[in-house]
Coordinates of C-alpha atoms and ligand atoms in Angstrom, one line a residue:
M1 CA 9.0 -18.5 33.7
N2 CA 5.2 -19.3 33.7
S3 CA 3.6 -21.4 31.5
F4 CA 2.0 -18.3 29.4
N5 CA 5.2 -16.8 28.8
Y6 CA 7.0 -20.5 28.2
E7 CA 4.3 -21.2 25.6
L8 CA 5.1 -17.8 23.7
D9 CA 8.9 -18.5 24.1
Q10 CA 8.5 -21.6 22.3
R11 CA 6.7 -20.0 19.4
L12 CA 9.4 -17.4 19.3
V13 CA 12.0 -19.7 18.9
A14 CA 10.3 -21.6 16.2
L15 CA 10.1 -18.3 14.4
R16 CA 13.8 -17.7 14.8
E17 CA 14.5 -21.4 13.6
Q18 CA 12.7 -20.7 10.3
N19 CA 14.5 -17.0 9.9
L20 CA 11.2 -15.3 10.1
F21 CA 11.8 -13.6 13.7
R22 CA 11.2 -9.8 13.6
E23 CA 12.1 -7.0 15.9
L24 CA 11.4 -3.2 15.8
R25 CA 14.4 -1.0 15.1
R26 CA 14.4 2.2 17.2
V27 CA 15.1 5.2 14.8
D28 CA 16.4 8.4 16.2
S29 CA 15.8 10.7 13.2
P30 CA 12.7 11.8 10.8
Q31 CA 11.8 9.7 7.7
G32 CA 14.2 10.9 4.9
V33 CA 17.3 9.8 2.6
R34 CA 19.3 9.2 5.6
I35 CA 17.9 7.6 9.0
E36 CA 19.7 7.1 12.2
F37 CA 19.6 3.9 14.5
G38 CA 22.1 2.5 17.1
G39 CA 23.9 5.6 16.7
K40 CA 24.6 5.2 13.1
S41 CA 23.4 7.1 10.0
F42 CA 22.1 4.7 7.4
L43 CA 21.1 5.4 3.4
N44 CA 17.4 4.4 3.4
F45 CA 16.0 2.4 0.7
S46 CA 13.1 1.2 2.7
S47 CA 10.3 4.1 2.9
N48 CA 7.2 4.5 1.0
D49 CA 7.5 8.2 1.6
Y50 CA 8.1 8.3 -2.3
L51 CA 8.1 12.1 -2.8
G52 CA 9.9 12.9 0.6
L53 CA 6.9 14.8 2.2
A54 CA 7.0 13.0 5.4
N55 CA 9.2 15.7 6.7
H56 CA 8.2 18.5 4.2
P57 CA 8.2 22.1 5.9
A58 CA 4.6 22.7 4.4
L59 CA 3.3 19.6 6.0
K60 CA 4.9 20.2 9.5
E61 CA 3.5 23.7 9.2
A62 CA -0.1 22.6 8.5
S63 CA 0.1 20.0 11.0
I64 CA 1.5 22.8 13.9
N65 CA -1.3 25.0 12.8
A66 CA -3.9 22.2 13.3
V67 CA -2.7 21.7 16.6
K68 CA -2.8 25.3 17.6
G69 CA -6.4 25.4 16.1
F70 CA -7.9 22.1 17.1
G71 CA -5.5 20.6 19.8
V72 CA -4.2 17.2 19.9
G73 CA -7.1 14.7 20.6
A74 CA -10.5 14.1 18.3
G75 CA -12.2 13.3 21.5
A76 CA -14.4 10.4 19.9
S77 CA -15.6 9.0 16.9
R78 CA -16.7 11.5 14.5
L79 CA -20.4 10.4 14.9
I80 CA -19.8 10.9 18.8
S81 CA -18.3 14.1 19.5
G82 CA -18.5 16.0 16.1
S83 CA -16.5 15.9 13.1
I84 CA -13.7 18.0 13.2
A85 CA -13.4 20.8 10.2
P86 CA -9.9 19.3 9.0
F87 CA -11.3 15.9 7.9
H88 CA -14.1 17.8 6.1
Q89 CA -11.4 19.8 4.2
L90 CA -9.3 16.7 3.7
E91 CA -12.4 14.8 2.1
E92 CA -13.4 17.5 0.0
A93 CA -9.8 17.8 -1.3
L94 CA -9.6 13.9 -1.9
A95 CA -12.9 13.8 -3.7
A96 CA -12.0 16.7 -6.1
F97 CA -8.4 15.1 -6.4
K98 CA -9.9 11.8 -7.5
K99 CA -12.9 13.3 -9.3
T100 CA -15.5 11.6 -7.3
D101 CA -18.6 13.0 -5.6
A102 CA -17.4 12.3 -2.1
A103 CA -14.7 10.8 0.0
L104 CA -14.2 9.2 3.5
T105 CA -11.0 9.0 5.5
F106 CA -10.2 6.4 7.9
S107 CA -7.4 6.2 10.5
T108 CA -5.2 4.0 8.5
G109 CA -5.4 2.4 5.0
Y110 CA -5.9 -0.9 7.1
A111 CA -9.1 0.4 8.7
A112 CA -10.4 1.6 5.6
A113 CA -10.1 -1.8 3.6
L114 CA -11.4 -3.5 6.7
G115 CA -14.5 -1.2 7.2
T116 CA -15.5 -0.9 3.5
I117 CA -15.5 -4.4 2.6
T118 CA -17.3 -5.6 5.7
A119 CA -20.0 -2.9 5.2
L120 CA -20.5 -4.0 1.6
L121 CA -20.4 -7.7 1.7
G122 CA -21.8 -10.6 3.9
R123 CA -22.5 -14.3 3.9
D124 CA -24.6 -14.2 0.5
D125 CA -21.9 -12.4 -1.4
I126 CA -18.7 -13.5 -3.1
I127 CA -15.4 -11.7 -3.2
I128 CA -12.5 -12.5 -5.8
L129 CA -8.9 -11.2 -4.9
D130 CA -5.7 -11.0 -6.8
K131 CA -3.3 -13.4 -5.2
L132 CA -1.0 -10.6 -4.1
V133 CA -3.3 -8.1 -2.7
H134 CA -2.6 -6.6 0.6
A135 CA -3.1 -8.4 4.3
S136 CA -5.8 -5.5 4.8
I137 CA -7.7 -6.8 1.9
V138 CA -7.5 -10.4 2.8
D139 CA -8.3 -10.0 6.5
A140 CA -11.5 -8.0 5.3
A141 CA -12.5 -10.5 2.9
K142 CA -12.3 -13.1 5.7
L143 CA -14.0 -10.8 8.3
S144 CA -17.0 -10.2 5.9
G145 CA -18.2 -14.0 5.9
A146 CA -18.4 -13.7 1.8
K147 CA -17.3 -16.6 -0.1
L148 CA -13.5 -16.0 -1.0
R149 CA -11.9 -16.9 -4.2
I150 CA -8.4 -16.0 -5.2
F151 CA -7.4 -15.5 -9.0
D152 CA -3.9 -16.2 -9.9
H153 CA -1.9 -12.9 -10.0
N154 CA -2.9 -10.4 -12.8
D155 CA -4.3 -13.5 -14.8
L156 CA -7.5 -12.2 -16.6
N157 CA -8.2 -15.6 -17.9
D158 CA -8.5 -17.1 -14.2
L159 CA -10.4 -14.1 -13.1
E160 CA -12.8 -14.6 -15.9
R161 CA -13.3 -18.0 -15.0
I162 CA -14.1 -17.4 -11.4
L163 CA -16.6 -14.4 -12.6
K164 CA -18.6 -17.0 -14.7
W165 CA -18.5 -19.1 -11.7
A166 CA -19.8 -16.5 -9.7
N167 CA -22.8 -15.3 -11.9
E168 CA -23.9 -19.0 -12.2
K169 CA -23.8 -19.3 -8.3
S170 CA -25.4 -15.7 -8.1
T171 CA -28.6 -15.9 -10.4
T172 CA -29.8 -18.4 -7.5
R173 CA -29.8 -16.0 -4.7
Q174 CA -29.8 -12.1 -4.2
S175 CA -26.0 -11.9 -3.8
H176 CA -23.2 -9.3 -5.1
V177 CA -19.6 -10.0 -6.6
L178 CA -16.7 -7.7 -5.5
V179 CA -13.5 -7.9 -7.3
V180 CA -10.4 -6.3 -5.4
T181 CA -7.1 -5.7 -6.7
E182 CA -4.1 -3.0 -6.2
S183 CA -3.1 -0.8 -9.1
I184 CA 0.5 -1.1 -8.2
F185 CA 1.3 -4.2 -5.9
S186 CA 3.0 -3.4 -2.7
M187 CA 5.9 -6.2 -2.7
D188 CA 6.5 -6.6 -6.7
G189 CA 6.0 -3.1 -8.0
E190 CA 4.0 -4.1 -11.0
C191 CA 0.9 -2.6 -12.4
A192 CA -2.5 -4.5 -12.4
P193 CA -4.1 -4.8 -16.1
L194 CA -6.8 -2.5 -14.6
R195 CA -8.4 -1.5 -18.2
E196 CA -9.0 -5.5 -18.9
I197 CA -10.1 -5.9 -15.3
V198 CA -13.0 -3.2 -15.6
A199 CA -13.9 -4.6 -18.8
L200 CA -14.3 -7.9 -17.1
K201 CA -16.4 -6.9 -14.2
E202 CA -18.6 -4.8 -16.4
K203 CA -19.3 -8.0 -18.5
Y204 CA -20.3 -10.2 -15.6
G205 CA -22.0 -7.2 -13.8
A206 CA -19.5 -7.3 -10.6
W207 CA -18.4 -4.5 -8.4
L208 CA -14.8 -3.5 -8.5
M209 CA -12.5 -2.0 -5.6
V210 CA -9.0 -0.9 -6.4
D211 CA -6.3 0.1 -3.7
E212 CA -4.1 2.8 -5.1
A213 CA -2.0 2.6 -2.1
H214 CA 1.2 2.5 -4.1
A215 CA -0.1 4.5 -7.3
T216 CA -1.6 7.6 -5.5
G217 CA 0.9 10.4 -6.0
I218 CA 3.1 8.6 -8.1
L219 CA 1.3 8.1 -11.4
G220 CA -1.3 9.5 -13.7
W221 CA -1.9 13.1 -14.2
N222 CA -1.3 15.2 -11.1
G223 CA -0.7 11.9 -9.2
R224 CA -4.4 10.7 -9.4
G225 CA -3.4 7.3 -9.9
L226 CA -3.2 4.4 -12.2
S227 CA -6.7 4.2 -13.0
D228 CA -6.6 7.9 -14.0
E229 CA -3.8 7.3 -16.4
L230 CA -5.3 4.3 -18.2
G231 CA -9.0 6.2 -18.4
V232 CA -10.7 3.6 -16.3
S233 CA -11.2 5.9 -13.1
Q234 CA -15.1 6.3 -13.5
Q235 CA -16.1 2.6 -14.3
I236 CA -14.3 1.8 -10.4
E237 CA -17.0 1.8 -7.6
V238 CA -14.7 1.9 -4.7
K239 CA -11.3 3.6 -5.0
M240 CA -8.9 3.1 -1.9
G241 CA -5.9 4.8 -0.9
T242 CA -3.5 5.7 1.9
L243 CA -2.3 9.2 3.2
G244 CA 0.9 7.7 4.5
K245 CA 2.8 6.9 1.5
A246 CA 3.4 9.4 -1.2
I247 CA 1.1 11.8 0.6
G248 CA 3.5 12.1 3.6
A249 CA 1.0 11.8 6.5
S250 CA -1.1 9.0 7.6
G251 CA -4.5 7.4 7.2
G252 CA -6.5 5.9 4.6
F253 CA -9.3 6.9 2.4
I254 CA -12.3 5.8 0.2
C255 CA -13.4 7.8 -2.7
G256 CA -16.6 7.2 -4.5
S257 CA -20.2 7.8 -5.1
R258 CA -22.4 9.8 -2.4
P259 CA -24.3 6.9 -1.4
L260 CA -21.1 4.9 -1.1
V261 CA -19.7 7.5 1.4
D262 CA -23.1 7.7 3.2
Y263 CA -23.5 4.1 3.6
L264 CA -19.9 3.7 4.9
V265 CA -20.6 6.6 7.6
N266 CA -23.4 4.2 8.6
R267 CA -21.9 0.8 8.2
A268 CA -18.3 0.8 8.4
R269 CA -17.4 -0.5 11.9
S270 CA -13.6 0.9 11.9
F271 CA -15.0 4.2 11.1
I272 CA -18.0 4.1 13.5
F273 CA -16.3 2.3 16.7
S274 CA -12.8 4.1 16.4
T275 CA -11.8 7.5 17.6
A276 CA -11.2 10.0 15.1
P277 CA -7.5 10.5 14.2
A278 CA -5.7 13.7 15.4
P279 CA -6.6 16.6 13.3
A280 CA -2.7 17.6 12.7
A281 CA -2.8 14.3 10.5
A282 CA -5.7 15.3 8.7
A283 CA -4.1 18.8 8.0
A284 CA -0.9 17.4 7.2
A285 CA -2.5 15.3 4.7
L286 CA -4.4 17.9 3.0
A287 CA -1.4 19.9 2.6
G288 CA 0.1 16.8 0.9
I289 CA -2.6 16.1 -1.5
Q290 CA -2.7 19.9 -2.4
L291 CA 1.3 19.8 -2.9
I292 CA 1.4 16.7 -5.2
Q293 CA -0.9 18.8 -7.6
T294 CA 1.4 21.5 -7.8
N295 CA 4.7 22.1 -10.1
E296 CA 6.7 20.8 -7.0
G297 CA 4.8 17.9 -7.0
E298 CA 5.3 17.2 -10.9
N299 CA 9.0 18.1 -10.3
L300 CA 9.4 15.5 -7.5
R301 CA 7.7 12.8 -9.3
A302 CA 9.9 13.4 -12.5
R303 CA 12.9 13.2 -10.0
L304 CA 11.7 9.7 -8.8
Q305 CA 11.0 8.6 -12.6
Q306 CA 14.5 9.4 -13.3
R307 CA 15.9 7.6 -10.3
V308 CA 14.1 4.5 -11.0
A309 CA 15.3 4.6 -14.4
E310 CA 18.8 4.9 -13.4
L311 CA 18.4 2.1 -10.7
K312 CA 16.7 -0.3 -13.2
S313 CA 19.3 0.6 -16.0
A314 CA 22.3 -0.7 -13.4
L315 CA 20.4 -3.6 -12.4
H316 CA 19.2 -4.6 -16.2
A317 CA 15.7 -4.7 -14.6
P318 CA 12.8 -4.5 -17.5
R319 CA 11.3 -1.1 -17.8
S320 CA 7.8 -0.6 -17.8
A321 CA 5.4 2.0 -19.3
N322 CA 3.9 3.0 -15.7
E323 CA 6.8 2.6 -13.3
S324 CA 6.7 2.2 -9.7
A325 CA 9.1 3.3 -7.3
I326 CA 9.2 -0.5 -5.8
I327 CA 12.0 -2.6 -7.0
P328 CA 12.4 -5.9 -5.6
L329 CA 15.5 -8.1 -5.7
I330 CA 13.9 -11.6 -5.0
L331 CA 16.4 -14.0 -3.5
G332 CA 14.0 -16.9 -2.5
D333 CA 15.6 -18.2 0.7
E334 CA 14.7 -16.7 3.7
A335 CA 18.0 -16.8 5.5
G336 CA 19.8 -15.4 2.4
A337 CA 17.7 -12.2 1.9
V338 CA 18.1 -11.5 5.7
A339 CA 22.3 -12.3 5.1
A340 CA 21.9 -9.7 2.3
A341 CA 20.1 -7.3 4.3
T342 CA 22.6 -7.7 7.0
K343 CA 25.5 -7.0 4.6
L344 CA 23.9 -3.8 3.6
R345 CA 23.6 -2.6 6.9
E346 CA 27.4 -3.3 7.7
Q347 CA 27.7 -0.8 4.7
N348 CA 25.3 1.8 6.2
I349 CA 22.6 1.2 3.6
F350 CA 19.1 0.1 4.7
V351 CA 16.9 -2.3 2.6
P352 CA 14.5 -4.6 4.4
A353 CA 14.4 -8.1 3.9
I354 CA 10.8 -9.1 3.1
R355 CA 10.0 -12.4 4.1
Y356 CA 6.5 -14.9 4.9
P357 CA 4.0 -13.9 5.5
T358 CA 4.2 -10.5 3.9
V359 CA 5.2 -12.6 0.8
A360 CA 5.1 -16.1 -0.1
R361 CA 7.6 -18.7 1.3
G362 CA 10.6 -19.1 -0.6
S363 CA 10.1 -15.9 -2.3
A364 CA 12.0 -13.8 0.5
R365 CA 13.3 -10.5 -1.2
L366 CA 15.2 -7.2 -0.8
R367 CA 12.3 -4.6 -1.4
I368 CA 14.2 -1.3 -2.6
T369 CA 12.1 1.6 -2.6
L370 CA 13.1 4.9 -4.1
T371 CA 12.2 8.3 -3.3
A372 CA 12.4 11.7 -5.0
A373 CA 15.0 13.0 -2.4
H374 CA 17.4 10.2 -3.5
T375 CA 20.5 11.4 -5.6
V376 CA 22.3 10.0 -8.5
D377 CA 25.2 9.3 -5.9
D378 CA 22.6 7.6 -3.7
I379 CA 22.1 5.1 -6.3
S380 CA 25.4 4.4 -7.3
E381 CA 26.3 3.5 -3.8
L382 CA 23.3 1.2 -3.6
V383 CA 24.3 -0.5 -6.9
W384 CA 27.8 -0.6 -5.8
A385 CA 26.7 -2.4 -2.4
L386 CA 24.5 -4.9 -4.0
K387 CA 26.9 -6.5 -6.5
P388 CA 28.6 -8.9 -4.1
I389 CA 25.3 -10.2 -3.1
P390 CA 24.5 -13.6 -3.8
G391 CA 21.9 -13.8 -6.5
Y392 CA 22.1 -10.4 -7.2
K393 CA 22.6 -11.1 -11.1
S394 CA 19.5 -13.5 -11.2
G395 CA 17.5 -11.8 -8.4
I396 CA 15.8 -9.1 -10.3
A397 CA 12.4 -10.4 -11.4
K398 CA 10.3 -7.5 -11.9
Ligands
LIG401 C1 0.3 0.2 3.4 C2 -0.8 -0.6 2.5 C3 -2.2 -0.5 3.0 C4 -2.4 -0.3 4.5 O1 -2.3 1.2 4.7 P1 -2.0 1.8 6.1 O2 -2.3 3.4 5.8 O3 -0.5 1.7 6.0 O4 -2.5 1.2 7.4 C5 -3.1 -1.2 2.1 N1 -2.9 -1.6 1.0 C6 -1.8 -1.6 0.6 C7 -1.7 -2.0 -0.9 C8 -0.9 -0.9 1.2 O5 0.5 -1.0 0.8

């Protein structure tokens, strides 16, 4: 083995020793309530396809029609080879959906966070993040060069303390302060106190960006998100979401004012220096955005909420006013979480073990996600299989 491969091999050995080694599992079926891998079928509680749209006939048909009309590849960045119609149709639909003047789509949510935050902030600015925000936001904050401060998860006092400090600092220079949080936290499933955060950012004159990746399509009227449900949507400068979760397709988006979107087209490097996504992805996302605003979408949300209620009741987990579809069973120990996931797989149930660096060390967990496509019997089967897991009784934290 040459020294390059030897070095990497040593690093991999270290990951294995800490129970942090990860590997890809080849799946031979579409996303759905049942997925196939290793020649077996598993009941799937791992997907963010919350409404079961990833394999929905309407999205598939829209995607196939886009291939027929626009081909497969976009050719270049949208600023270089022309911006293909399906992206514009999707952005108009997103702006109408989120009730904003404009929207811009990116190839992924990760690219949306990276491009937007680095465009808005530079060295003279300050960015304030909730401790549990997604890696895409943390990476963007670091890359922006802005001064980075973290407030304790959902802790308004800590946020205010940092906003005060930032205000004192920024009176001396021309600098901006951006607060970023999620509306539903991806690994914990709980909501941010958005009304209170909006009040604080207004009080201190900061900007606010809210990542609604896990609330879009799920919460609020027609699935507009938590900020809509709480009536603060209009006070959020930068609204982010993804198209690959409840919307069932792929991509990321920013909704906001016309100047914001025009500015991002000029300055968001992950948008400018990247080939546009396949037109078929935009067409599928448009069909997804349309579907979640119909009666069918409403029925799917109602079914999802019913399944969440059933599982939470069986697990004696606390209920919340705005319920997400993410239910973590926090086991703590990395090895314990991996063993629990393995035990479930032996019973043909797939629940991912989430470990560092996705969550903090020592807070490893089974992250259960429910979808509208699950049945009452699927939930019972899961609850039955969870019972023998060590830590099951004390594990549910949220
Ligand atoms: C998934 C996710 C992203 C990234 O979106 P992708 O489209 O998967 O790149 C960003 N933020 C949060 C909170 C997410 O859960």
